[in-house]
mmCIF file of C-alpha atoms in Angstrom:
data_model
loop_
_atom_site.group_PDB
_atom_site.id
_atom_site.type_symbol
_atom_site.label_atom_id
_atom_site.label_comp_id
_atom_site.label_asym_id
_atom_site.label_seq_id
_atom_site.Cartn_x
_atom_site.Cartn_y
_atom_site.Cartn_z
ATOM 1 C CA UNK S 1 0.000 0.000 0.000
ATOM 2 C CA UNK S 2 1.186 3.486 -0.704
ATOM 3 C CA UNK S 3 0.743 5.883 2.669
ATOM 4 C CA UNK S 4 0.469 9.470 3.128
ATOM 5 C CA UNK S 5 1.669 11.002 6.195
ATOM 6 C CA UNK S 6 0.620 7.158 7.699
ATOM 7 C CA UNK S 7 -2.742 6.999 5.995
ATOM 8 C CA UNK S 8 -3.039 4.421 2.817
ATOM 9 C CA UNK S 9 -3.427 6.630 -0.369
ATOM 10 C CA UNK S 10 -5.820 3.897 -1.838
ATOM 11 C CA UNK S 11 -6.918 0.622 0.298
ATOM 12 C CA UNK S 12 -6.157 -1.817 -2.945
ATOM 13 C CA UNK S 13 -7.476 -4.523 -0.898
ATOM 14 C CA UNK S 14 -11.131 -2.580 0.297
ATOM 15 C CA UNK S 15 -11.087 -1.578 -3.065
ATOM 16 C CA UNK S 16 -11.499 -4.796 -4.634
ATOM 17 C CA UNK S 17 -13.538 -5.698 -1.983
ATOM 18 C CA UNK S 18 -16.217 -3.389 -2.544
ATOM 19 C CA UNK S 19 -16.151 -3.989 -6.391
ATOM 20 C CA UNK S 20 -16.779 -7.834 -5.649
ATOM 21 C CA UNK S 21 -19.612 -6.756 -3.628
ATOM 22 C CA UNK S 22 -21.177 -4.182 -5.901
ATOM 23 C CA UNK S 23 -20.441 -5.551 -9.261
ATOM 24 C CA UNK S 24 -24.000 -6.720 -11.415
ATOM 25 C CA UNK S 25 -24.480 -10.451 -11.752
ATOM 26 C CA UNK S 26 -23.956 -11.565 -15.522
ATOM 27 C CA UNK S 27 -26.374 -13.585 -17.517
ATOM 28 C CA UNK S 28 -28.226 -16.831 -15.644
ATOM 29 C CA UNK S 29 -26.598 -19.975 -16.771
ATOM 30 C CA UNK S 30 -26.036 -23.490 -16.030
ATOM 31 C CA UNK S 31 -23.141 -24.612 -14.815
ATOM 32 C CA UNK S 32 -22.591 -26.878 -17.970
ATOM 33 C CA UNK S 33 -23.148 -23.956 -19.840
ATOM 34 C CA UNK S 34 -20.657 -21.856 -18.695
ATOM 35 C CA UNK S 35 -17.800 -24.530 -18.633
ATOM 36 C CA UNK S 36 -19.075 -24.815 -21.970
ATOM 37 C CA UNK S 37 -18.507 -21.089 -22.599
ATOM 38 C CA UNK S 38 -15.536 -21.282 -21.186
ATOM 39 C CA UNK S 39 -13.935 -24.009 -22.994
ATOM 40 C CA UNK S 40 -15.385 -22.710 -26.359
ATOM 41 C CA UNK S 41 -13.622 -18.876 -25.542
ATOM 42 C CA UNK S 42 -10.004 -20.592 -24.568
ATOM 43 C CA UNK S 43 -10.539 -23.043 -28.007
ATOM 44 C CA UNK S 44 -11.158 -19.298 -30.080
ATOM 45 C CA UNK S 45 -8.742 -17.955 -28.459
ATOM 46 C CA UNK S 46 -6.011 -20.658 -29.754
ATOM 47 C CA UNK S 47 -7.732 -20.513 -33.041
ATOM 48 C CA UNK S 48 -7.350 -16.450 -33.253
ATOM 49 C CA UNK S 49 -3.359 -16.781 -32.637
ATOM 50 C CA UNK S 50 -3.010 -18.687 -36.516
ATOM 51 C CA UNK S 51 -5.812 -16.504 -37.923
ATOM 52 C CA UNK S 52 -4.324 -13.180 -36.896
ATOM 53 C CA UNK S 53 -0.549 -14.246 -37.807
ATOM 54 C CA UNK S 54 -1.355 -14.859 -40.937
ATOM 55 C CA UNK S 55 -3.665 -11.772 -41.705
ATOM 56 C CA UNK S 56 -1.313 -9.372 -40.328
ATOM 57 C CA UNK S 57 1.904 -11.208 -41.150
ATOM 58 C CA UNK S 58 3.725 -10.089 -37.638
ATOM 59 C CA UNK S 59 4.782 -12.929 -35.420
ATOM 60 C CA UNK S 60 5.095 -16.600 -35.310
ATOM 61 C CA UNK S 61 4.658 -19.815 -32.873
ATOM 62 C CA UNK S 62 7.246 -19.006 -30.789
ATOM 63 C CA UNK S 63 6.282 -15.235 -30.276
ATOM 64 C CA UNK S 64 3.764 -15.548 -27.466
ATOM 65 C CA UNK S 65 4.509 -16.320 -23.754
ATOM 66 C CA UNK S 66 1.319 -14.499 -22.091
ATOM 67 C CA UNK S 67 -1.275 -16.532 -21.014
ATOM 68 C CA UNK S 68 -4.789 -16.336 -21.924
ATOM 69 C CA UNK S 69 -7.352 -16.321 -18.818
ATOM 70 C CA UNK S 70 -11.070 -16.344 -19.134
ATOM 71 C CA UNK S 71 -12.511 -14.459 -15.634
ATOM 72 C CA UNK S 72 -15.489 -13.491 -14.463
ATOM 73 C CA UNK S 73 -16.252 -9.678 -13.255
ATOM 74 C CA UNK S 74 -14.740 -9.867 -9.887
ATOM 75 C CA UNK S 75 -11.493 -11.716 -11.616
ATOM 76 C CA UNK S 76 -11.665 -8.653 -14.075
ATOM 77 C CA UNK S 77 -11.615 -6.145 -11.119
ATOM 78 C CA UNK S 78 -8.931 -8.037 -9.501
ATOM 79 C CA UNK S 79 -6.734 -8.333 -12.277
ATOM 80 C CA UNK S 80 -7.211 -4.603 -12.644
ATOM 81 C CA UNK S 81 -6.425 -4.189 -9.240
ATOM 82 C CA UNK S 82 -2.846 -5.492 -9.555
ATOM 83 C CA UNK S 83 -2.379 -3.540 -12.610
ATOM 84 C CA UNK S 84 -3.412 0.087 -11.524
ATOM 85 C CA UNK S 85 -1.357 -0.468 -8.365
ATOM 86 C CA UNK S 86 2.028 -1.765 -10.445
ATOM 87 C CA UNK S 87 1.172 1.310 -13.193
ATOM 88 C CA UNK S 88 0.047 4.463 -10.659
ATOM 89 C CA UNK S 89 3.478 3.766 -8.335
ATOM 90 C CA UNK S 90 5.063 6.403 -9.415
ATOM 91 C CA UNK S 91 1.802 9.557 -8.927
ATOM 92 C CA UNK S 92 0.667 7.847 -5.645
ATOM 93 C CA UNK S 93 4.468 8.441 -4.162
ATOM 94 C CA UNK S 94 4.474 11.622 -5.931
ATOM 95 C CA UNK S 95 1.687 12.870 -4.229
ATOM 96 C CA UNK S 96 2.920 11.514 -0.981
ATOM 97 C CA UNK S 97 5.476 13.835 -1.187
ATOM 98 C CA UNK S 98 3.335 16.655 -1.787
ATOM 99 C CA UNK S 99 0.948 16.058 0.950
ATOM 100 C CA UNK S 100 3.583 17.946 3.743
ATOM 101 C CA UNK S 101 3.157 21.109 1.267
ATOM 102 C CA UNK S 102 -0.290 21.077 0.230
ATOM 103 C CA UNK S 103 -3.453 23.193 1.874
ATOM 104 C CA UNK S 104 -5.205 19.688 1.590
ATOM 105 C CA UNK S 105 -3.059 17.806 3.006
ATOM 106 C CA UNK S 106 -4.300 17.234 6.159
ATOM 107 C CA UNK S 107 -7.947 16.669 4.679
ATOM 108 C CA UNK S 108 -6.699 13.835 2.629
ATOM 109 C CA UNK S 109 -5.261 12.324 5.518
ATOM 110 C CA UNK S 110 -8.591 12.497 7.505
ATOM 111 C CA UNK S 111 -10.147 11.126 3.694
ATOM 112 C CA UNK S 112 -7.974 7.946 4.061
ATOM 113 C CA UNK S 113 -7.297 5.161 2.088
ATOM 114 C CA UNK S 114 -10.315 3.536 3.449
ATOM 115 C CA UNK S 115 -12.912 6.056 1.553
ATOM 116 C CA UNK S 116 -11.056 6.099 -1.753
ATOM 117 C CA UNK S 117 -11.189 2.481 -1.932
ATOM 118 C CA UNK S 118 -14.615 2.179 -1.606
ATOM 119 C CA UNK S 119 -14.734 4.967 -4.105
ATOM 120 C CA UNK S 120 -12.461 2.842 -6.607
ATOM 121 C CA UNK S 121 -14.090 -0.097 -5.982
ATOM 122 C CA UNK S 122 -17.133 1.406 -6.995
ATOM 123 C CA UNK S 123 -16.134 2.661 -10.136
ATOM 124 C CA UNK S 124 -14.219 -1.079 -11.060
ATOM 125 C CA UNK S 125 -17.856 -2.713 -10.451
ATOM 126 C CA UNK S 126 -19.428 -0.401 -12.804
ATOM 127 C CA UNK S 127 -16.475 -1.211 -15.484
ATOM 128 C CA UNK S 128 -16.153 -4.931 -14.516
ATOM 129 C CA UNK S 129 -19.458 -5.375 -16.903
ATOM 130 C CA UNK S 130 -18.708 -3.726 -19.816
ATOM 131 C CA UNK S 131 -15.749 -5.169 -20.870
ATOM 132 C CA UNK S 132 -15.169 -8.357 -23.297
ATOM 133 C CA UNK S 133 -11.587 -8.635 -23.077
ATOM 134 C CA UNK S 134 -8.893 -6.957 -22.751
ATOM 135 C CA UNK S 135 -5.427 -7.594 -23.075
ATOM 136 C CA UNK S 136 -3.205 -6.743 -19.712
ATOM 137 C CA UNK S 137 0.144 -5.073 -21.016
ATOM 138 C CA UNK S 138 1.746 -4.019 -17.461
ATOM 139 C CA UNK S 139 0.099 -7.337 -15.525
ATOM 140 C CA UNK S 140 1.764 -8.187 -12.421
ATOM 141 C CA UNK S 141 1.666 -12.103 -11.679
ATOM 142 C CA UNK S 142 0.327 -13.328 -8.449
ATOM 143 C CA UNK S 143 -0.517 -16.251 -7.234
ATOM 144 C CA UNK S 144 -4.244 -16.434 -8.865
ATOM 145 C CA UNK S 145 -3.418 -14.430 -12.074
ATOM 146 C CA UNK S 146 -0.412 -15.518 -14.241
ATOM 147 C CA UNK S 147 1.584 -13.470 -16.618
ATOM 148 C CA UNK S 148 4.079 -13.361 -18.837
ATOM 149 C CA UNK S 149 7.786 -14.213 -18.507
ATOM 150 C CA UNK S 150 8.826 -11.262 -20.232
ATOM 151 C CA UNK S 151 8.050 -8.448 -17.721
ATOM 152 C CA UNK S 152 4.195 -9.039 -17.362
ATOM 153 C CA UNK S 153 1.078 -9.447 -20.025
ATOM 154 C CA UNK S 154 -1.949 -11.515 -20.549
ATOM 155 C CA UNK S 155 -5.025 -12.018 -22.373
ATOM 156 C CA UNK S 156 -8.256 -11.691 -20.479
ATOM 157 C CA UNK S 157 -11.632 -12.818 -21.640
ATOM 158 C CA UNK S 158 -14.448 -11.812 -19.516
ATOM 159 C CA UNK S 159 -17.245 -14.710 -20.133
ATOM 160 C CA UNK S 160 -20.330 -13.454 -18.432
ATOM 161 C CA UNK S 161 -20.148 -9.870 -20.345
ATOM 162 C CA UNK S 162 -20.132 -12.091 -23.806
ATOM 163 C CA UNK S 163 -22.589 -14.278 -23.427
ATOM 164 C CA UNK S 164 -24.632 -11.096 -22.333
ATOM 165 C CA UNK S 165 -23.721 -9.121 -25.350
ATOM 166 C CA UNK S 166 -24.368 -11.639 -27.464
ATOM 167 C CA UNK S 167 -27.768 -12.315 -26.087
ATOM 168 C CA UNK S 168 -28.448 -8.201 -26.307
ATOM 169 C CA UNK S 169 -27.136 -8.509 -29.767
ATOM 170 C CA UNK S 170 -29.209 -11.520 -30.735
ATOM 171 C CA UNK S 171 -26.039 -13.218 -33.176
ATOM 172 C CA UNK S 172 -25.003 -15.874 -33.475
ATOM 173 C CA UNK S 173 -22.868 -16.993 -29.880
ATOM 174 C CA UNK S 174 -20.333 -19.216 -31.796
ATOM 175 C CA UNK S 175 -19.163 -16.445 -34.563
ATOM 176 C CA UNK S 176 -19.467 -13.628 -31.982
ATOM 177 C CA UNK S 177 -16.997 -14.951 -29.571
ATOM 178 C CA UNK S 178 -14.604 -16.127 -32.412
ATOM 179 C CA UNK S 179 -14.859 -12.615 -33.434
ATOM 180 C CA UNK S 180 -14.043 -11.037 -29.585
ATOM 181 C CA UNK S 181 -11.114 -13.125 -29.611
ATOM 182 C CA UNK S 182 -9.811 -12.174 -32.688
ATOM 183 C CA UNK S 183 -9.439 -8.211 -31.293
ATOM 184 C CA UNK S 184 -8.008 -9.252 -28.292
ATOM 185 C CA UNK S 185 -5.299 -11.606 -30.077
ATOM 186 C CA UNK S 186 -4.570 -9.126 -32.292
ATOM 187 C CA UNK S 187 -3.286 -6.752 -29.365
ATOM 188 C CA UNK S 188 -1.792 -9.780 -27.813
ATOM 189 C CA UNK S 189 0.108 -10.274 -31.161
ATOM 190 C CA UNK S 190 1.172 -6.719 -31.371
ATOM 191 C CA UNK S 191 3.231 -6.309 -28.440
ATOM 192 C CA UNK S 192 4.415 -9.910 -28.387
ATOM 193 C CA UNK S 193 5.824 -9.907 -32.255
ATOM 194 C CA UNK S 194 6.810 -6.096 -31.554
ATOM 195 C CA UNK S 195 9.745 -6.284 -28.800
ATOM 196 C CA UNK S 196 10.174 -2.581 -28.186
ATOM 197 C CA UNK S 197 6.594 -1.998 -28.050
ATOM 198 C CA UNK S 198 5.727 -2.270 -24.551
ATOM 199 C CA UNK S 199 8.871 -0.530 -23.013
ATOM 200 C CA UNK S 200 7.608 2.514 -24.835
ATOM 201 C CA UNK S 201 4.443 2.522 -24.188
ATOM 202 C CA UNK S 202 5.220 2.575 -20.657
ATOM 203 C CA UNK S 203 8.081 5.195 -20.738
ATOM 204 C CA UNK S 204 5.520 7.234 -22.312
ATOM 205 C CA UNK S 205 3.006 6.190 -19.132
ATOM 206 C CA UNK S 206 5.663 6.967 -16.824
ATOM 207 C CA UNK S 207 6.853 10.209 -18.422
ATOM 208 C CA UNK S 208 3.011 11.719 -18.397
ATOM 209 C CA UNK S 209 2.917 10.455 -14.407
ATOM 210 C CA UNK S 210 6.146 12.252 -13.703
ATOM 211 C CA UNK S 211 4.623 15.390 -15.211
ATOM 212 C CA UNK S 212 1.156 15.135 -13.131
ATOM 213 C CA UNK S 213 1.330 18.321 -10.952
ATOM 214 C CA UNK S 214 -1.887 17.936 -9.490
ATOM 215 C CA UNK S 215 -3.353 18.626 -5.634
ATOM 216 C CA UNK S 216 -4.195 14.924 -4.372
ATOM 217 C CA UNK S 217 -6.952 16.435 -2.666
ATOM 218 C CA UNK S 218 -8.738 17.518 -6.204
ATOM 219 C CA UNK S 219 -7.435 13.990 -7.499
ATOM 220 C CA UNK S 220 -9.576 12.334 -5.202
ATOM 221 C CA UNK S 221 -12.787 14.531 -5.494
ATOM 222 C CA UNK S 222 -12.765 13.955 -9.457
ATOM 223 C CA UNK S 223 -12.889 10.058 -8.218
ATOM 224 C CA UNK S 224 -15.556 10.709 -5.509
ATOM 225 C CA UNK S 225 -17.992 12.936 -8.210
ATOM 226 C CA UNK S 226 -17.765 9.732 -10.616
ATOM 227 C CA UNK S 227 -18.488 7.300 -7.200
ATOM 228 C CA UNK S 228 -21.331 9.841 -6.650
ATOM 229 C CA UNK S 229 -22.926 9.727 -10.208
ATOM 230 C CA UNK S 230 -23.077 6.199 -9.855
ATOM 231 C CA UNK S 231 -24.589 6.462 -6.617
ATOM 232 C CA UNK S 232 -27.519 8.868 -8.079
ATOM 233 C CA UNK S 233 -25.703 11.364 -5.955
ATOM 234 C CA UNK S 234 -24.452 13.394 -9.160
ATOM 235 C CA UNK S 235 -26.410 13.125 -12.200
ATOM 236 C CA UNK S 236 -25.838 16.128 -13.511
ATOM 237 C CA UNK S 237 -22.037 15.805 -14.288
ATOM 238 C CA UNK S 238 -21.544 16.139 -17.287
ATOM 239 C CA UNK S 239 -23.173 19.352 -17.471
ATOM 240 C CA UNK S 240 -21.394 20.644 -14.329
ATOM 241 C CA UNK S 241 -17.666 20.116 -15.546
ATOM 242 C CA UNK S 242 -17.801 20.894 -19.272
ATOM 243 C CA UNK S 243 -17.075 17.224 -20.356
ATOM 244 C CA UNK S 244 -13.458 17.133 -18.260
ATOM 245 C CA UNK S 245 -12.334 13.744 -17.833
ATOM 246 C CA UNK S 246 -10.421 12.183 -14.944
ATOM 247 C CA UNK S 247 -7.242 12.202 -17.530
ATOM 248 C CA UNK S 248 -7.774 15.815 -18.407
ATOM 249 C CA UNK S 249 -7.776 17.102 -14.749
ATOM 250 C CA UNK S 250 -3.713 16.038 -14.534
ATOM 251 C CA UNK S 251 -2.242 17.706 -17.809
ATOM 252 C CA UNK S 252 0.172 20.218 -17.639
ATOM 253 C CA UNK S 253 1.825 21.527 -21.160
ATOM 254 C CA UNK S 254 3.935 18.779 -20.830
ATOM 255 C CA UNK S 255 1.885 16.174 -20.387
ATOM 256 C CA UNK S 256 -0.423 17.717 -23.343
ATOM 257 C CA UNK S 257 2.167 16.455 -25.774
ATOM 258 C CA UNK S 258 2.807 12.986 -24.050
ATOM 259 C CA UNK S 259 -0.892 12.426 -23.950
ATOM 260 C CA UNK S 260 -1.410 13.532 -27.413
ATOM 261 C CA UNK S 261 1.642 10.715 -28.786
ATOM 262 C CA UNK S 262 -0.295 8.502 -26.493
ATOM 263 C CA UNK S 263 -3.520 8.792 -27.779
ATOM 264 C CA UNK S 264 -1.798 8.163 -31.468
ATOM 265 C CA UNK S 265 -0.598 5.007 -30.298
ATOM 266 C CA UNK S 266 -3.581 3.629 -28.309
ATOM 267 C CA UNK S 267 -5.988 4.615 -31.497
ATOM 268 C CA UNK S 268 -3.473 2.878 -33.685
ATOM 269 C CA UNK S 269 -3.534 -0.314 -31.600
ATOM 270 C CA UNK S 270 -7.408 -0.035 -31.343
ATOM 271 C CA UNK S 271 -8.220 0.314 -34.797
ATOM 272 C CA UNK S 272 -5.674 -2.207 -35.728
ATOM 273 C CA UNK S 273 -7.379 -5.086 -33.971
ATOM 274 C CA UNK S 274 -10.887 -3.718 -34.909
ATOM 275 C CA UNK S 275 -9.504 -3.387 -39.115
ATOM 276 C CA UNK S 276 -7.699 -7.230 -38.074
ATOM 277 C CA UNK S 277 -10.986 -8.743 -36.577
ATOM 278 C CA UNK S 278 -13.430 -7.732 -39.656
ATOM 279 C CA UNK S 279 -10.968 -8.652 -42.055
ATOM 280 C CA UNK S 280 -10.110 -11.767 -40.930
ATOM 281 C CA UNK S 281 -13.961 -12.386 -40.456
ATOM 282 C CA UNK S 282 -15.605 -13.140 -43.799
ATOM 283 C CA UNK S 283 -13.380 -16.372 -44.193
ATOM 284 C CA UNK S 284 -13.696 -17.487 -40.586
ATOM 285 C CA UNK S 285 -16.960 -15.899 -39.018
ATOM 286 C CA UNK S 286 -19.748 -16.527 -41.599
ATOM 287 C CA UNK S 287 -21.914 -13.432 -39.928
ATOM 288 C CA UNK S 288 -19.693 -11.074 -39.185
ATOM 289 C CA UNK S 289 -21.548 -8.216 -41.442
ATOM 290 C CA UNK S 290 -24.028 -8.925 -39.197
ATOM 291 C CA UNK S 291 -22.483 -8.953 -35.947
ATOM 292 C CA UNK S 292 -20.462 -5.765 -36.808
ATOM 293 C CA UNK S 293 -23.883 -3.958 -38.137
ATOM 294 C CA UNK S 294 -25.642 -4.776 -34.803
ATOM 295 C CA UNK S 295 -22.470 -3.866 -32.778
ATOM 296 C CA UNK S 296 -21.926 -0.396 -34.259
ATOM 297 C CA UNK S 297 -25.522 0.131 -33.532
ATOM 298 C CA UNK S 298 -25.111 -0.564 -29.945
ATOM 299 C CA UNK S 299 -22.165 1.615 -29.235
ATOM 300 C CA UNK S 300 -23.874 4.397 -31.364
ATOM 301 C CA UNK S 301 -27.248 3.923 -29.308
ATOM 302 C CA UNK S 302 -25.371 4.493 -25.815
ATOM 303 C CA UNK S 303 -27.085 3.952 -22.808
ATOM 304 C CA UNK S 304 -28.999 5.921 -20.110
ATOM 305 C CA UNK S 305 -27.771 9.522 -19.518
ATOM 306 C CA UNK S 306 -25.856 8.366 -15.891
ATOM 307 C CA UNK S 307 -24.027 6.118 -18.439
ATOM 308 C CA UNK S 308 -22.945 8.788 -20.405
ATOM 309 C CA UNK S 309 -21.954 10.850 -17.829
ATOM 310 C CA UNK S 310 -19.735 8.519 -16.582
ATOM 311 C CA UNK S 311 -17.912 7.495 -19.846
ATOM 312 C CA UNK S 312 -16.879 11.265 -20.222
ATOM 313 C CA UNK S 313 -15.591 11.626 -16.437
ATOM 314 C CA UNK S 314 -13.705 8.362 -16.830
ATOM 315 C CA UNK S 315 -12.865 8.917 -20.431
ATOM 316 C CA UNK S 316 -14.755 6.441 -22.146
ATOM 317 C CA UNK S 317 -16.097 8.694 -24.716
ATOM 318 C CA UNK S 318 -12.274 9.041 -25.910
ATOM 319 C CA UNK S 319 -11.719 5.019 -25.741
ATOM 320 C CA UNK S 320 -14.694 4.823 -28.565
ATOM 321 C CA UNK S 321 -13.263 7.820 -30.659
ATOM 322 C CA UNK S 322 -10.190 5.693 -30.515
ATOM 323 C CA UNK S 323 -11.758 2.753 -32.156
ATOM 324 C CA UNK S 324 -12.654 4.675 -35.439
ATOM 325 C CA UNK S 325 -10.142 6.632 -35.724
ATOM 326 C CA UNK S 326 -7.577 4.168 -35.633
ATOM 327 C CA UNK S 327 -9.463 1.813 -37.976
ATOM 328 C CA UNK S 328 -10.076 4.668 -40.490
ATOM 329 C CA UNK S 329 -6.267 5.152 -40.223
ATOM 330 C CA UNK S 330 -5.186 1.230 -40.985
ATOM 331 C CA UNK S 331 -7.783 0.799 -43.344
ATOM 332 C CA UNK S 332 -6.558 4.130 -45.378
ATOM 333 C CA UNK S 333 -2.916 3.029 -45.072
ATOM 334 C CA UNK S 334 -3.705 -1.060 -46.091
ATOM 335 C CA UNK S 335 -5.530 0.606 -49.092
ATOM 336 C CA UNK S 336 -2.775 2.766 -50.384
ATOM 337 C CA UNK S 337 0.336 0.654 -49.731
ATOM 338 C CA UNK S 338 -0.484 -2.594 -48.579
ATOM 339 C CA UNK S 339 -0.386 -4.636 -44.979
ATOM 340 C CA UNK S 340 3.323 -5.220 -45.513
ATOM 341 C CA UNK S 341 3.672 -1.579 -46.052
ATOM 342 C CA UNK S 342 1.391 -0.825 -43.060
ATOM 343 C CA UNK S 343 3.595 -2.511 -41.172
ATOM 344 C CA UNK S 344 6.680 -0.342 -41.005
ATOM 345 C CA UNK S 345 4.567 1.474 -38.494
ATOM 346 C CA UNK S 346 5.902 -1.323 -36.458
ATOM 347 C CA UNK S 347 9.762 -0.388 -37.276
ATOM 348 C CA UNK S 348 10.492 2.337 -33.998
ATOM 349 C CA UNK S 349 8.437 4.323 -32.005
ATOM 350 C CA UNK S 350 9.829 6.799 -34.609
ATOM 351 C CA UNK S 351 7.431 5.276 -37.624
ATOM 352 C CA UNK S 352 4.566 5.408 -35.156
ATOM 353 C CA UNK S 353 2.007 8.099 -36.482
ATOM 354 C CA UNK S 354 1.179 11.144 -35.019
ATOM 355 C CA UNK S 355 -2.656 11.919 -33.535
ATOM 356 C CA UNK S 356 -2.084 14.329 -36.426
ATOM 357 C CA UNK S 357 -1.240 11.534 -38.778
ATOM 358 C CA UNK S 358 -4.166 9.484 -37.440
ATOM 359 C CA UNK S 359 -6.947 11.792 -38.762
ATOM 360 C CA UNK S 360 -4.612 12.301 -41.998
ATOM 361 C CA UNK S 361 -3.372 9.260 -43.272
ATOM 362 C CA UNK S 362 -1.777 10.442 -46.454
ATOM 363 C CA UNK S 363 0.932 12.576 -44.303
ATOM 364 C CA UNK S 364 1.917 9.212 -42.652
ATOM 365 C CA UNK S 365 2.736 7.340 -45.879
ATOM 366 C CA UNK S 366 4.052 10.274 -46.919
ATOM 367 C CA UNK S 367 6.642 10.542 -44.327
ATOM 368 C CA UNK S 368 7.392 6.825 -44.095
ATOM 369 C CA UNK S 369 7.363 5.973 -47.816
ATOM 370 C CA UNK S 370 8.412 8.600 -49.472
#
């Protein structure tokens, strides 16, 4: 635990605690049907590793060493846990060092650890059922949640939020997850066939933390307004702070720029495996016009105004934005010079576009290739 002036910063622990506690129950089934799920998802998953090599022509057998786990929600949380606690090291003992100096200091140590973790925790359960996978780049191992050997990674499949997607969706269950797992793989393939990949992306991570020059005490109250909105407490947030995300509240000029190369790369990685999972479909998952169609509708549709006041203050709105742009990007670049030319964007974090380059493709190729 990280402690301020004595006090835990964030009770880790309490946190996932109260996320286990709060999180929604996923879709009634048996329990042959879920070990069926189960089974099915980790026989995909396999499956995707050959499909997406050969699409995207990076990797081979012997590239991957991260393990692929399918979890429930509180296994999602927990997972999470370990990898928000590795990742937010360095701000937590940043702004333990601050708290001496700061007009809030005392307050936060009255807050404690204690409150913030139930405010996390909170926030995790409301995330724990809206993801389908996700693929862990800074994972920690422990004892109940392997990684792998080469600094941390793995794969995560979260069962109960497919099978209730796929219900929502009506499609058909065995194409759908085929076609989860071939995103996910396709981020697992990108930083296992790219070796420098990871060790930038968390320089970059560590060199926007370094920069954060913010007052713990407003830290915590942009986590307890999004703990309130779920609550009912707040439901007016996203008219009250103009759209400001939890990101956007710690950017200084300096971080401005790191977050801007940042959001370059993350779009590039997201539209990747969105561009590699519809165009491996039509020769593996017979529906995927279909699933895509319904998919795009769902994301478009949103949900309930509390819903969408919480994807701005936690940035989710940004995540989606990510998704198209990036795919509009690979798809433009494919197009013009092929997927073996796409992939010098895989040579340094030097060939890596810009977020400038991202909305215009053309000045990418044009810097690369010519």
């Amino acid at each position: 635990m990280t402690s301020i002036g004595g006090a835990e910063m964030v009770d880790w622990n309490l946190a996932v605690a109260t996320a286990t506690r709060l999180v929604r129950p996923g879709p009634e089934v048996s329990r042959d049907e879920a070990r069926a799920v189960v089974a099915e998802l980790r026989r995909h998953a396999k499956a995707s590793e050959e499909h997406v090599r050969g699409f995207t022509r990076m990797g081979t057998e012997e590239t991957h060493d991260t393990p692929v786990l399918v979890v429930d929600r509180p296994g999602w949380v927990r997972a999470n846990v370990a990898g928000f606690r590795e990742i937010l090291r360095p701000l937590l003992e940043k702004m333990q060092e601050r708290r001496g100096n700061s007009a809030g200091g005392a307050v936060l140590g009255a807050v404690g650890g204690k409150v913030t973790g139930v405010e996390l925790g909170m926030l995790l359960s409301f995330l724990s059922s809206r993801v389908l996978g996700q693929y862990e780049t800074f994972a920690p191992a422990t004892r109940d949640l392997p990684a792998g050997g080469s600094g941390g990674g793995r794969l995560l499949l979260v069962a109960p939020n497919i099978v209730h997607v796929e219900r929502e969706l009506d499609v058909d269950v065995h194409d759908f997850r085929l076609w989860v797992c071939l995103h996910e793989e396709t981020h697992r393939t990108q930083f296992s066939a790219v070796p420098w990949l990871r060790d930038h992306l968390e320089g970059e991570i560590q060199s926007f933390l370094a920069e954060t020059d913010v007052d713990p005490m407003t830290f915590l109250e942009r986590i307890r307004e999004a703990a309130q909105s779920l609550a009912g407490g707040r439901p007016e947030a996203e008219e009250d702070d103009g759209g400001r995300s939890l990101v956007e509240l710690v950017q200084s000029p300096a971080q401005r720029e790191i977050l801007g190369r940042l959001t370059a790369v993350m779009s590039l990685l997201e539209g990747h495996a969105d561009f590699v999972m519809d165009g491996v479909g039509p020769a593996v998952v017979p529906s995927v016009a279909e699933i895509r169609e319904k998919f795009q509708q769902r994301r478009a549709k949103g949900a309930s105004r509390l819903d969408t006041a919480l994807r701005k203050l936690l940035g989710l709105d940004a995540k989606l934005r990510q998704y198209r742009d990036g795919e509009r990007f690979v798809r433009a670049v494919v197009d013009e010079v092929g997927m073996d030319g796409f992939n010098r964007v895989w040579t340094s974090p030097n060939t890596l576009p810009t977020k400038t380059e991202i909305s215009q493709p053309a000045d990418w190729i044009a810097r690369v290739h010519r």
